[in-house]
Amino acid sequence: MRTQDCTTRNRTLAIAAFPKHLQGSRCTHDRDTCRRCWHQWLQTQVSTQRFDQISCVTCSNLLGQGEIRALATEAVYQKYLDAEFKATLSSDLKFVWCPAAGYKSGQIHEDGNIFRCVQCGLKSCSDCAVLFHEDESCDEYQARVNVRPQQELDSAKTLKEIAKICPGPNCGRKLEKISGCDHMTCRLCGHEFCWLCLAAYRDIRRVGNAAHKRDCKYHSDNLS
């Protein structure tokens, strides 16, 4: 039986467990990630990224619809199609989603900012995408809800810089880095990765600094 190593799970699997390279794909590397890992990766990507910003598990290339259909589960692919459909509708400036319907109902709206959903009858503000703010203009409403102490913004920014989730498969441990180098090793699962771009060190050792994300300062193209 022919086998191949899955670089994501670090396991040797039957060749049938790996997807074939699709014609027209932007990726030029080998398909060295098994279907199971692809399923997990795309489930996360579809849940957290815009439909047109879903990237390859190995490199930073964006995936087309055909690749997502071939590599994702049917449920995840349908979720991707729903996101694409909603984004297409939302690109029409006259189309408004009802904020009370979980963005599952909407209609063309052209007159003013008072929107009444034909599905549930809810009255909302089409400019602010919230329940209608009686006795307040949109500017007054936005000024009221957007007031946040500067220290909260600074704290959130700092937390984002020093805290991340371990990208190791099935780990998810929250990690913090105050100082030191960007070569991180998770104490829970042992996964080694770049703190800046989350590239796995098994890939960096295999192909060099080109394994870093292209916008990472350690990518080979960014090193002087």
mmCIF file with all atom_site columns, C-alpha atoms in Angstrom:
data_model
loop_
_atom_site.group_PDB
_atom_site.id
_atom_site.type_symbol
_atom_site.label_atom_id
_atom_site.label_alt_id
_atom_site.label_comp_id
_atom_site.label_asym_id
_atom_site.label_entity_id
_atom_site.label_seq_id
_atom_site.pdbx_PDB_ins_code
_atom_site.Cartn_x
_atom_site.Cartn_y
_atom_site.Cartn_z
_atom_site.occupancy
_atom_site.B_iso_or_equiv
_atom_site.pdbx_formal_charge
_atom_site.auth_seq_id
_atom_site.auth_comp_id
_atom_site.auth_asym_id
_atom_site.auth_atom_id
_atom_site.pdbx_PDB_model_num
ATOM 1   C CA . MET A 1 1   ? 0.000   0.000  0.000   1.00 0.00 ? 1   MET A CA 1
ATOM 2   C CA . ARG A 1 2   ? 1.349   3.393  -0.984  1.00 0.00 ? 2   ARG A CA 1
ATOM 3   C CA . THR A 1 3   ? 1.701   5.835  1.891   1.00 0.00 ? 3   THR A CA 1
ATOM 4   C CA . GLN A 1 4   ? 2.492   9.497  2.419   1.00 0.00 ? 4   GLN A CA 1
ATOM 5   C CA . ASP A 1 5   ? 3.320   11.706 5.400   1.00 0.00 ? 5   ASP A CA 1
ATOM 6   C CA . CYS A 1 6   ? 0.737   14.263 6.500   1.00 0.00 ? 6   CYS A CA 1
ATOM 7   C CA . THR A 1 7   ? 2.845   17.256 7.538   1.00 0.00 ? 7   THR A CA 1
ATOM 8   C CA . THR A 1 8   ? 0.003   18.754 9.560   1.00 0.00 ? 8   THR A CA 1
ATOM 9   C CA . ARG A 1 9   ? -0.697  15.699 11.720  1.00 0.00 ? 9   ARG A CA 1
ATOM 10  C CA . ASN A 1 10  ? 2.849   14.335 11.440  1.00 0.00 ? 10  ASN A CA 1
ATOM 11  C CA . ARG A 1 11  ? 1.495   10.886 10.596  1.00 0.00 ? 11  ARG A CA 1
ATOM 12  C CA . THR A 1 12  ? 1.989   8.424  7.775   1.00 0.00 ? 12  THR A CA 1
ATOM 13  C CA . LEU A 1 13  ? -1.275  7.639  6.016   1.00 0.00 ? 13  LEU A CA 1
ATOM 14  C CA . ALA A 1 14  ? -2.496  5.793  2.960   1.00 0.00 ? 14  ALA A CA 1
ATOM 15  C CA . ILE A 1 15  ? -2.147  7.828  -0.223  1.00 0.00 ? 15  ILE A CA 1
ATOM 16  C CA . ALA A 1 16  ? -5.933  7.692  -0.621  1.00 0.00 ? 16  ALA A CA 1
ATOM 17  C CA . ALA A 1 17  ? -6.270  9.896  2.480   1.00 0.00 ? 17  ALA A CA 1
ATOM 18  C CA . PHE A 1 18  ? -4.812  12.849 0.573   1.00 0.00 ? 18  PHE A CA 1
ATOM 19  C CA . PRO A 1 19  ? -6.658  15.056 -1.919  1.00 0.00 ? 19  PRO A CA 1
ATOM 20  C CA . LYS A 1 20  ? -5.411  15.312 -5.466  1.00 0.00 ? 20  LYS A CA 1
ATOM 21  C CA . HIS A 1 21  ? -3.904  18.527 -6.790  1.00 0.00 ? 21  HIS A CA 1
ATOM 22  C CA . LEU A 1 22  ? -6.636  20.395 -8.642  1.00 0.00 ? 22  LEU A CA 1
ATOM 23  C CA . GLN A 1 23  ? -6.059  21.810 -12.098 1.00 0.00 ? 23  GLN A CA 1
ATOM 24  C CA . GLY A 1 24  ? -6.017  25.601 -12.007 1.00 0.00 ? 24  GLY A CA 1
ATOM 25  C CA . SER A 1 25  ? -4.961  25.808 -8.361  1.00 0.00 ? 25  SER A CA 1
ATOM 26  C CA . ARG A 1 26  ? -2.663  28.686 -7.429  1.00 0.00 ? 26  ARG A CA 1
ATOM 27  C CA . CYS A 1 27  ? -0.706  26.353 -5.147  1.00 0.00 ? 27  CYS A CA 1
ATOM 28  C CA . THR A 1 28  ? 2.368   24.730 -6.662  1.00 0.00 ? 28  THR A CA 1
ATOM 29  C CA . HIS A 1 29  ? 3.416   22.648 -3.643  1.00 0.00 ? 29  HIS A CA 1
ATOM 30  C CA . ASP A 1 30  ? 2.540   19.001 -3.096  1.00 0.00 ? 30  ASP A CA 1
ATOM 31  C CA . ARG A 1 31  ? -0.698  18.084 -1.352  1.00 0.00 ? 31  ARG A CA 1
ATOM 32  C CA . ASP A 1 32  ? 0.953   16.922 1.866   1.00 0.00 ? 32  ASP A CA 1
ATOM 33  C CA . THR A 1 33  ? -2.025  17.544 4.156   1.00 0.00 ? 33  THR A CA 1
ATOM 34  C CA . CYS A 1 34  ? -4.636  14.805 4.542   1.00 0.00 ? 34  CYS A CA 1
ATOM 35  C CA . ARG A 1 35  ? -8.354  15.280 3.954   1.00 0.00 ? 35  ARG A CA 1
ATOM 36  C CA . ARG A 1 36  ? -9.164  15.178 7.665   1.00 0.00 ? 36  ARG A CA 1
ATOM 37  C CA . CYS A 1 37  ? -6.819  18.095 8.368   1.00 0.00 ? 37  CYS A CA 1
ATOM 38  C CA . TRP A 1 38  ? -8.197  19.961 5.370   1.00 0.00 ? 38  TRP A CA 1
ATOM 39  C CA . HIS A 1 39  ? -11.709 19.490 6.752   1.00 0.00 ? 39  HIS A CA 1
ATOM 40  C CA . GLN A 1 40  ? -10.700 20.928 10.125  1.00 0.00 ? 40  GLN A CA 1
ATOM 41  C CA . TRP A 1 41  ? -8.781  23.805 8.547   1.00 0.00 ? 41  TRP A CA 1
ATOM 42  C CA . LEU A 1 42  ? -11.598 24.837 6.229   1.00 0.00 ? 42  LEU A CA 1
ATOM 43  C CA . GLN A 1 43  ? -14.199 24.558 8.977   1.00 0.00 ? 43  GLN A CA 1
ATOM 44  C CA . THR A 1 44  ? -12.212 27.142 10.939  1.00 0.00 ? 44  THR A CA 1
ATOM 45  C CA . GLN A 1 45  ? -11.520 29.309 7.902   1.00 0.00 ? 45  GLN A CA 1
ATOM 46  C CA . VAL A 1 46  ? -15.138 29.437 6.756   1.00 0.00 ? 46  VAL A CA 1
ATOM 47  C CA . SER A 1 47  ? -16.252 30.277 10.298  1.00 0.00 ? 47  SER A CA 1
ATOM 48  C CA . THR A 1 48  ? -13.737 33.067 10.861  1.00 0.00 ? 48  THR A CA 1
ATOM 49  C CA . GLN A 1 49  ? -12.787 34.535 7.468   1.00 0.00 ? 49  GLN A CA 1
ATOM 50  C CA . ARG A 1 50  ? -14.602 36.325 4.668   1.00 0.00 ? 50  ARG A CA 1
ATOM 51  C CA . PHE A 1 51  ? -15.678 33.919 1.955   1.00 0.00 ? 51  PHE A CA 1
ATOM 52  C CA . ASP A 1 52  ? -13.095 35.417 -0.431  1.00 0.00 ? 52  ASP A CA 1
ATOM 53  C CA . GLN A 1 53  ? -10.219 35.310 2.092   1.00 0.00 ? 53  GLN A CA 1
ATOM 54  C CA . ILE A 1 54  ? -10.009 31.555 2.704   1.00 0.00 ? 54  ILE A CA 1
ATOM 55  C CA . SER A 1 55  ? -6.417  30.411 2.329   1.00 0.00 ? 55  SER A CA 1
ATOM 56  C CA . CYS A 1 56  ? -4.479  27.216 1.794   1.00 0.00 ? 56  CYS A CA 1
ATOM 57  C CA . VAL A 1 57  ? -3.502  25.223 4.883   1.00 0.00 ? 57  VAL A CA 1
ATOM 58  C CA . THR A 1 58  ? 0.123   25.151 3.715   1.00 0.00 ? 58  THR A CA 1
ATOM 59  C CA . CYS A 1 59  ? 0.738   28.493 2.022   1.00 0.00 ? 59  CYS A CA 1
ATOM 60  C CA . SER A 1 60  ? -0.898  31.915 1.914   1.00 0.00 ? 60  SER A CA 1
ATOM 61  C CA . ASN A 1 61  ? -2.603  31.455 -1.466  1.00 0.00 ? 61  ASN A CA 1
ATOM 62  C CA . LEU A 1 62  ? -6.344  32.049 -1.491  1.00 0.00 ? 62  LEU A CA 1
ATOM 63  C CA . LEU A 1 63  ? -8.578  29.141 -2.470  1.00 0.00 ? 63  LEU A CA 1
ATOM 64  C CA . GLY A 1 64  ? -11.166 29.260 -5.213  1.00 0.00 ? 64  GLY A CA 1
ATOM 65  C CA . GLN A 1 65  ? -14.686 27.912 -4.936  1.00 0.00 ? 65  GLN A CA 1
ATOM 66  C CA . GLY A 1 66  ? -13.784 24.720 -6.793  1.00 0.00 ? 66  GLY A CA 1
ATOM 67  C CA . GLU A 1 67  ? -10.966 23.953 -4.373  1.00 0.00 ? 67  GLU A CA 1
ATOM 68  C CA . ILE A 1 68  ? -13.142 24.605 -1.337  1.00 0.00 ? 68  ILE A CA 1
ATOM 69  C CA . ARG A 1 69  ? -15.830 22.331 -2.748  1.00 0.00 ? 69  ARG A CA 1
ATOM 70  C CA . ALA A 1 70  ? -13.289 19.559 -3.302  1.00 0.00 ? 70  ALA A CA 1
ATOM 71  C CA . LEU A 1 71  ? -11.498 19.924 0.041   1.00 0.00 ? 71  LEU A CA 1
ATOM 72  C CA . ALA A 1 72  ? -14.267 20.780 2.528   1.00 0.00 ? 72  ALA A CA 1
ATOM 73  C CA . THR A 1 73  ? -17.085 18.701 3.953   1.00 0.00 ? 73  THR A CA 1
ATOM 74  C CA . GLU A 1 74  ? -20.508 19.200 2.393   1.00 0.00 ? 74  GLU A CA 1
ATOM 75  C CA . ALA A 1 75  ? -21.751 21.071 5.477   1.00 0.00 ? 75  ALA A CA 1
ATOM 76  C CA . VAL A 1 76  ? -18.791 23.466 5.463   1.00 0.00 ? 76  VAL A CA 1
ATOM 77  C CA . TYR A 1 77  ? -19.112 24.011 1.721   1.00 0.00 ? 77  TYR A CA 1
ATOM 78  C CA . GLN A 1 78  ? -22.792 24.927 2.135   1.00 0.00 ? 78  GLN A CA 1
ATOM 79  C CA . LYS A 1 79  ? -21.831 27.368 4.885   1.00 0.00 ? 79  LYS A CA 1
ATOM 80  C CA . TYR A 1 80  ? -19.292 28.887 2.497   1.00 0.00 ? 80  TYR A CA 1
ATOM 81  C CA . LEU A 1 81  ? -21.962 29.242 -0.209  1.00 0.00 ? 81  LEU A CA 1
ATOM 82  C CA . ASP A 1 82  ? -24.301 30.926 2.287   1.00 0.00 ? 82  ASP A CA 1
ATOM 83  C CA . ALA A 1 83  ? -21.572 33.427 3.194   1.00 0.00 ? 83  ALA A CA 1
ATOM 84  C CA . GLU A 1 84  ? -20.885 34.109 -0.479  1.00 0.00 ? 84  GLU A CA 1
ATOM 85  C CA . PHE A 1 85  ? -24.605 34.604 -1.152  1.00 0.00 ? 85  PHE A CA 1
ATOM 86  C CA . LYS A 1 86  ? -25.027 37.004 1.774   1.00 0.00 ? 86  LYS A CA 1
ATOM 87  C CA . ALA A 1 87  ? -21.968 38.990 0.735   1.00 0.00 ? 87  ALA A CA 1
ATOM 88  C CA . THR A 1 88  ? -23.322 39.271 -2.802  1.00 0.00 ? 88  THR A CA 1
ATOM 89  C CA . LEU A 1 89  ? -26.664 40.565 -1.551  1.00 0.00 ? 89  LEU A CA 1
ATOM 90  C CA . SER A 1 90  ? -24.990 42.933 0.883   1.00 0.00 ? 90  SER A CA 1
ATOM 91  C CA . SER A 1 91  ? -22.971 44.458 -1.949  1.00 0.00 ? 91  SER A CA 1
ATOM 92  C CA . ASP A 1 92  ? -26.253 45.903 -3.236  1.00 0.00 ? 92  ASP A CA 1
ATOM 93  C CA . LEU A 1 93  ? -26.527 49.195 -1.357  1.00 0.00 ? 93  LEU A CA 1
ATOM 94  C CA . LYS A 1 94  ? -30.324 48.984 -1.492  1.00 0.00 ? 94  LYS A CA 1
ATOM 95  C CA . PHE A 1 95  ? -30.494 45.556 0.167   1.00 0.00 ? 95  PHE A CA 1
ATOM 96  C CA . VAL A 1 96  ? -30.931 45.590 3.955   1.00 0.00 ? 96  VAL A CA 1
ATOM 97  C CA . TRP A 1 97  ? -30.744 42.639 6.361   1.00 0.00 ? 97  TRP A CA 1
ATOM 98  C CA . CYS A 1 98  ? -33.172 42.504 9.273   1.00 0.00 ? 98  CYS A CA 1
ATOM 99  C CA . PRO A 1 99  ? -31.094 42.655 12.502  1.00 0.00 ? 99  PRO A CA 1
ATOM 100 C CA . ALA A 1 100 ? -33.641 40.524 14.385  1.00 0.00 ? 100 ALA A CA 1
ATOM 101 C CA . ALA A 1 101 ? -33.636 37.632 11.950  1.00 0.00 ? 101 ALA A CA 1
ATOM 102 C CA . GLY A 1 102 ? -30.032 36.550 12.417  1.00 0.00 ? 102 GLY A CA 1
ATOM 103 C CA . TYR A 1 103 ? -29.292 37.960 8.954   1.00 0.00 ? 103 TYR A CA 1
ATOM 104 C CA . LYS A 1 104 ? -31.496 35.332 7.340   1.00 0.00 ? 104 LYS A CA 1
ATOM 105 C CA . SER A 1 105 ? -34.131 37.765 6.112   1.00 0.00 ? 105 SER A CA 1
ATOM 106 C CA . GLY A 1 106 ? -33.773 40.974 4.156   1.00 0.00 ? 106 GLY A CA 1
ATOM 107 C CA . GLN A 1 107 ? -35.243 43.065 1.392   1.00 0.00 ? 107 GLN A CA 1
ATOM 108 C CA . ILE A 1 108 ? -34.646 45.990 -0.941  1.00 0.00 ? 108 ILE A CA 1
ATOM 109 C CA . HIS A 1 109 ? -35.044 49.267 0.967   1.00 0.00 ? 109 HIS A CA 1
ATOM 110 C CA . GLU A 1 110 ? -34.854 52.679 -0.681  1.00 0.00 ? 110 GLU A CA 1
ATOM 111 C CA . ASP A 1 111 ? -36.675 55.287 1.436   1.00 0.00 ? 111 ASP A CA 1
ATOM 112 C CA . GLY A 1 112 ? -34.943 56.792 4.479   1.00 0.00 ? 112 GLY A CA 1
ATOM 113 C CA . ASN A 1 113 ? -33.377 54.984 7.408   1.00 0.00 ? 113 ASN A CA 1
ATOM 114 C CA . ILE A 1 114 ? -36.567 53.549 8.941   1.00 0.00 ? 114 ILE A CA 1
ATOM 115 C CA . PHE A 1 115 ? -36.671 49.918 7.847   1.00 0.00 ? 115 PHE A CA 1
ATOM 116 C CA . ARG A 1 116 ? -39.579 47.570 8.581   1.00 0.00 ? 116 ARG A CA 1
ATOM 117 C CA . CYS A 1 117 ? -38.982 43.887 7.910   1.00 0.00 ? 117 CYS A CA 1
ATOM 118 C CA . VAL A 1 118 ? -41.688 42.245 5.792   1.00 0.00 ? 118 VAL A CA 1
ATOM 119 C CA . GLN A 1 119 ? -40.838 38.911 7.434   1.00 0.00 ? 119 GLN A CA 1
ATOM 120 C CA . CYS A 1 120 ? -41.212 39.803 11.117  1.00 0.00 ? 120 CYS A CA 1
ATOM 121 C CA . GLY A 1 121 ? -42.430 43.410 11.079  1.00 0.00 ? 121 GLY A CA 1
ATOM 122 C CA . LEU A 1 122 ? -39.524 44.677 13.178  1.00 0.00 ? 122 LEU A CA 1
ATOM 123 C CA . LYS A 1 123 ? -38.712 48.372 12.925  1.00 0.00 ? 123 LYS A CA 1
ATOM 124 C CA . SER A 1 124 ? -35.004 49.105 12.682  1.00 0.00 ? 124 SER A CA 1
ATOM 125 C CA . CYS A 1 125 ? -32.509 51.675 11.456  1.00 0.00 ? 125 CYS A CA 1
ATOM 126 C CA . SER A 1 126 ? -31.057 50.686 8.099   1.00 0.00 ? 126 SER A CA 1
ATOM 127 C CA . ASP A 1 127 ? -28.060 53.004 8.527   1.00 0.00 ? 127 ASP A CA 1
ATOM 128 C CA . CYS A 1 128 ? -27.034 51.665 11.952  1.00 0.00 ? 128 CYS A CA 1
ATOM 129 C CA . ALA A 1 129 ? -28.303 48.062 11.466  1.00 0.00 ? 129 ALA A CA 1
ATOM 130 C CA . VAL A 1 130 ? -29.955 48.028 14.916  1.00 0.00 ? 130 VAL A CA 1
ATOM 131 C CA . LEU A 1 131 ? -33.433 48.354 16.383  1.00 0.00 ? 131 LEU A CA 1
ATOM 132 C CA . PHE A 1 132 ? -34.704 51.822 15.599  1.00 0.00 ? 132 PHE A CA 1
ATOM 133 C CA . HIS A 1 133 ? -33.324 54.405 18.029  1.00 0.00 ? 133 HIS A CA 1
ATOM 134 C CA . GLU A 1 134 ? -36.322 56.545 18.915  1.00 0.00 ? 134 GLU A CA 1
ATOM 135 C CA . ASP A 1 135 ? -35.689 60.223 19.737  1.00 0.00 ? 135 ASP A CA 1
ATOM 136 C CA . GLU A 1 136 ? -32.060 59.981 18.576  1.00 0.00 ? 136 GLU A CA 1
ATOM 137 C CA . SER A 1 137 ? -30.444 60.802 15.272  1.00 0.00 ? 137 SER A CA 1
ATOM 138 C CA . CYS A 1 138 ? -27.986 58.293 13.829  1.00 0.00 ? 138 CYS A CA 1
ATOM 139 C CA . ASP A 1 139 ? -25.079 60.547 14.822  1.00 0.00 ? 139 ASP A CA 1
ATOM 140 C CA . GLU A 1 140 ? -26.370 60.804 18.391  1.00 0.00 ? 140 GLU A CA 1
ATOM 141 C CA . TYR A 1 141 ? -26.868 57.050 18.618  1.00 0.00 ? 141 TYR A CA 1
ATOM 142 C CA . GLN A 1 142 ? -23.400 56.279 17.243  1.00 0.00 ? 142 GLN A CA 1
ATOM 143 C CA . ALA A 1 143 ? -21.802 58.791 19.599  1.00 0.00 ? 143 ALA A CA 1
ATOM 144 C CA . ARG A 1 144 ? -23.540 57.148 22.559  1.00 0.00 ? 144 ARG A CA 1
ATOM 145 C CA . VAL A 1 145 ? -22.712 53.524 21.781  1.00 0.00 ? 145 VAL A CA 1
ATOM 146 C CA . ASN A 1 146 ? -19.191 54.063 20.455  1.00 0.00 ? 146 ASN A CA 1
ATOM 147 C CA . VAL A 1 147 ? -17.821 55.874 23.492  1.00 0.00 ? 147 VAL A CA 1
ATOM 148 C CA . ARG A 1 148 ? -15.107 53.632 24.923  1.00 0.00 ? 148 ARG A CA 1
ATOM 149 C CA . PRO A 1 149 ? -12.309 54.638 27.280  1.00 0.00 ? 149 PRO A CA 1
ATOM 150 C CA . GLN A 1 150 ? -8.988  54.865 25.494  1.00 0.00 ? 150 GLN A CA 1
ATOM 151 C CA . GLN A 1 151 ? -7.428  52.604 28.098  1.00 0.00 ? 151 GLN A CA 1
ATOM 152 C CA . GLU A 1 152 ? -9.792  49.794 27.035  1.00 0.00 ? 152 GLU A CA 1
ATOM 153 C CA . LEU A 1 153 ? -8.663  50.144 23.437  1.00 0.00 ? 153 LEU A CA 1
ATOM 154 C CA . ASP A 1 154 ? -5.010  50.180 24.485  1.00 0.00 ? 154 ASP A CA 1
ATOM 155 C CA . SER A 1 155 ? -5.551  47.135 26.698  1.00 0.00 ? 155 SER A CA 1
ATOM 156 C CA . ALA A 1 156 ? -7.241  45.196 23.894  1.00 0.00 ? 156 ALA A CA 1
ATOM 157 C CA . LYS A 1 157 ? -4.425  46.073 21.498  1.00 0.00 ? 157 LYS A CA 1
ATOM 158 C CA . THR A 1 158 ? -1.790  44.971 23.988  1.00 0.00 ? 158 THR A CA 1
ATOM 159 C CA . LEU A 1 159 ? -3.613  41.714 24.711  1.00 0.00 ? 159 LEU A CA 1
ATOM 160 C CA . LYS A 1 160 ? -3.817  40.946 20.992  1.00 0.00 ? 160 LYS A CA 1
ATOM 161 C CA . GLU A 1 161 ? -0.062  41.433 20.689  1.00 0.00 ? 161 GLU A CA 1
ATOM 162 C CA . ILE A 1 162 ? 0.959   39.249 23.640  1.00 0.00 ? 162 ILE A CA 1
ATOM 163 C CA . ALA A 1 163 ? -1.736  36.536 23.638  1.00 0.00 ? 163 ALA A CA 1
ATOM 164 C CA . LYS A 1 164 ? -2.495  33.974 20.935  1.00 0.00 ? 164 LYS A CA 1
ATOM 165 C CA . ILE A 1 165 ? -4.032  30.527 20.590  1.00 0.00 ? 165 ILE A CA 1
ATOM 166 C CA . CYS A 1 166 ? -1.665  27.642 19.915  1.00 0.00 ? 166 CYS A CA 1
ATOM 167 C CA . PRO A 1 167 ? -2.130  26.631 16.248  1.00 0.00 ? 167 PRO A CA 1
ATOM 168 C CA . GLY A 1 168 ? -1.225  23.030 17.002  1.00 0.00 ? 168 GLY A CA 1
ATOM 169 C CA . PRO A 1 169 ? -3.817  20.501 15.795  1.00 0.00 ? 169 PRO A CA 1
ATOM 170 C CA . ASN A 1 170 ? -6.490  19.877 18.451  1.00 0.00 ? 170 ASN A CA 1
ATOM 171 C CA . CYS A 1 171 ? -4.683  22.057 21.011  1.00 0.00 ? 171 CYS A CA 1
ATOM 172 C CA . GLY A 1 172 ? -6.213  25.518 21.351  1.00 0.00 ? 172 GLY A CA 1
ATOM 173 C CA . ARG A 1 173 ? -4.256  26.506 24.459  1.00 0.00 ? 173 ARG A CA 1
ATOM 174 C CA . LYS A 1 174 ? -3.970  30.240 25.095  1.00 0.00 ? 174 LYS A CA 1
ATOM 175 C CA . LEU A 1 175 ? -0.336  31.364 25.070  1.00 0.00 ? 175 LEU A CA 1
ATOM 176 C CA . GLU A 1 176 ? 1.276   34.631 26.097  1.00 0.00 ? 176 GLU A CA 1
ATOM 177 C CA . LYS A 1 177 ? 4.664   36.054 25.142  1.00 0.00 ? 177 LYS A CA 1
ATOM 178 C CA . ILE A 1 178 ? 6.028   39.127 26.884  1.00 0.00 ? 178 ILE A CA 1
ATOM 179 C CA . SER A 1 179 ? 9.567   38.953 25.515  1.00 0.00 ? 179 SER A CA 1
ATOM 180 C CA . GLY A 1 180 ? 12.061  36.595 23.909  1.00 0.00 ? 180 GLY A CA 1
ATOM 181 C CA . CYS A 1 181 ? 12.424  35.183 20.416  1.00 0.00 ? 181 CYS A CA 1
ATOM 182 C CA . ASP A 1 182 ? 9.548   34.372 18.092  1.00 0.00 ? 182 ASP A CA 1
ATOM 183 C CA . HIS A 1 183 ? 10.272  30.626 17.954  1.00 0.00 ? 183 HIS A CA 1
ATOM 184 C CA . MET A 1 184 ? 7.547   29.314 20.254  1.00 0.00 ? 184 MET A CA 1
ATOM 185 C CA . THR A 1 185 ? 6.968   25.837 21.684  1.00 0.00 ? 185 THR A CA 1
ATOM 186 C CA . CYS A 1 186 ? 3.618   25.036 23.288  1.00 0.00 ? 186 CYS A CA 1
ATOM 187 C CA . ARG A 1 187 ? 4.140   23.381 26.666  1.00 0.00 ? 187 ARG A CA 1
ATOM 188 C CA . LEU A 1 188 ? 0.854   21.515 26.343  1.00 0.00 ? 188 LEU A CA 1
ATOM 189 C CA . CYS A 1 189 ? 1.175   19.845 22.938  1.00 0.00 ? 189 CYS A CA 1
ATOM 190 C CA . GLY A 1 190 ? 4.812   20.528 22.006  1.00 0.00 ? 190 GLY A CA 1
ATOM 191 C CA . HIS A 1 191 ? 3.884   22.260 18.744  1.00 0.00 ? 191 HIS A CA 1
ATOM 192 C CA . GLU A 1 192 ? 6.631   24.599 17.512  1.00 0.00 ? 192 GLU A CA 1
ATOM 193 C CA . PHE A 1 193 ? 5.624   27.656 15.521  1.00 0.00 ? 193 PHE A CA 1
ATOM 194 C CA . CYS A 1 194 ? 6.480   31.230 14.598  1.00 0.00 ? 194 CYS A CA 1
ATOM 195 C CA . TRP A 1 195 ? 4.824   33.685 16.971  1.00 0.00 ? 195 TRP A CA 1
ATOM 196 C CA . LEU A 1 196 ? 4.341   36.312 14.277  1.00 0.00 ? 196 LEU A CA 1
ATOM 197 C CA . CYS A 1 197 ? 2.734   34.282 11.479  1.00 0.00 ? 197 CYS A CA 1
ATOM 198 C CA . LEU A 1 198 ? 1.988   30.925 13.213  1.00 0.00 ? 198 LEU A CA 1
ATOM 199 C CA . ALA A 1 199 ? 3.971   28.974 10.606  1.00 0.00 ? 199 ALA A CA 1
ATOM 200 C CA . ALA A 1 200 ? 4.859   25.481 11.855  1.00 0.00 ? 200 ALA A CA 1
ATOM 201 C CA . TYR A 1 201 ? 8.556   24.861 12.427  1.00 0.00 ? 201 TYR A CA 1
ATOM 202 C CA . ARG A 1 202 ? 8.315   21.397 10.913  1.00 0.00 ? 202 ARG A CA 1
ATOM 203 C CA . ASP A 1 203 ? 7.616   23.184 7.621   1.00 0.00 ? 203 ASP A CA 1
ATOM 204 C CA . ILE A 1 204 ? 10.312  25.793 8.255   1.00 0.00 ? 204 ILE A CA 1
ATOM 205 C CA . ARG A 1 205 ? 12.864  23.035 8.849   1.00 0.00 ? 205 ARG A CA 1
ATOM 206 C CA . ARG A 1 206 ? 11.686  21.273 5.702   1.00 0.00 ? 206 ARG A CA 1
ATOM 207 C CA . VAL A 1 207 ? 11.622  24.156 3.206   1.00 0.00 ? 207 VAL A CA 1
ATOM 208 C CA . GLY A 1 208 ? 13.352  27.009 5.024   1.00 0.00 ? 208 GLY A CA 1
ATOM 209 C CA . ASN A 1 209 ? 12.103  30.527 5.696   1.00 0.00 ? 209 ASN A CA 1
ATOM 210 C CA . ALA A 1 210 ? 9.791   30.386 2.690   1.00 0.00 ? 210 ALA A CA 1
ATOM 211 C CA . ALA A 1 211 ? 7.412   28.479 4.984   1.00 0.00 ? 211 ALA A CA 1
ATOM 212 C CA . HIS A 1 212 ? 6.645   31.696 6.867   1.00 0.00 ? 212 HIS A CA 1
ATOM 213 C CA . LYS A 1 213 ? 3.669   33.752 5.707   1.00 0.00 ? 213 LYS A CA 1
ATOM 214 C CA . ARG A 1 214 ? 4.699   36.237 3.044   1.00 0.00 ? 214 ARG A CA 1
ATOM 215 C CA . ASP A 1 215 ? 3.945   39.224 5.269   1.00 0.00 ? 215 ASP A CA 1
ATOM 216 C CA . CYS A 1 216 ? 6.054   37.805 8.108   1.00 0.00 ? 216 CYS A CA 1
ATOM 217 C CA . LYS A 1 217 ? 9.408   39.509 8.629   1.00 0.00 ? 217 LYS A CA 1
ATOM 218 C CA . TYR A 1 218 ? 11.085  36.080 8.724   1.00 0.00 ? 218 TYR A CA 1
ATOM 219 C CA . HIS A 1 219 ? 9.910   35.069 5.246   1.00 0.00 ? 219 HIS A CA 1
ATOM 220 C CA . SER A 1 220 ? 12.873  34.571 2.939   1.00 0.00 ? 220 SER A CA 1
ATOM 221 C CA . ASP A 1 221 ? 11.719  37.422 0.691   1.00 0.00 ? 221 ASP A CA 1
ATOM 222 C CA . ASN A 1 222 ? 11.815  39.848 3.623   1.00 0.00 ? 222 ASN A CA 1
ATOM 223 C CA . LEU A 1 223 ? 15.249  38.976 4.958   1.00 0.00 ? 223 LEU A CA 1
ATOM 224 C CA . SER A 1 224 ? 18.054  41.299 3.974   1.00 0.00 ? 224 SER A CA 1
#
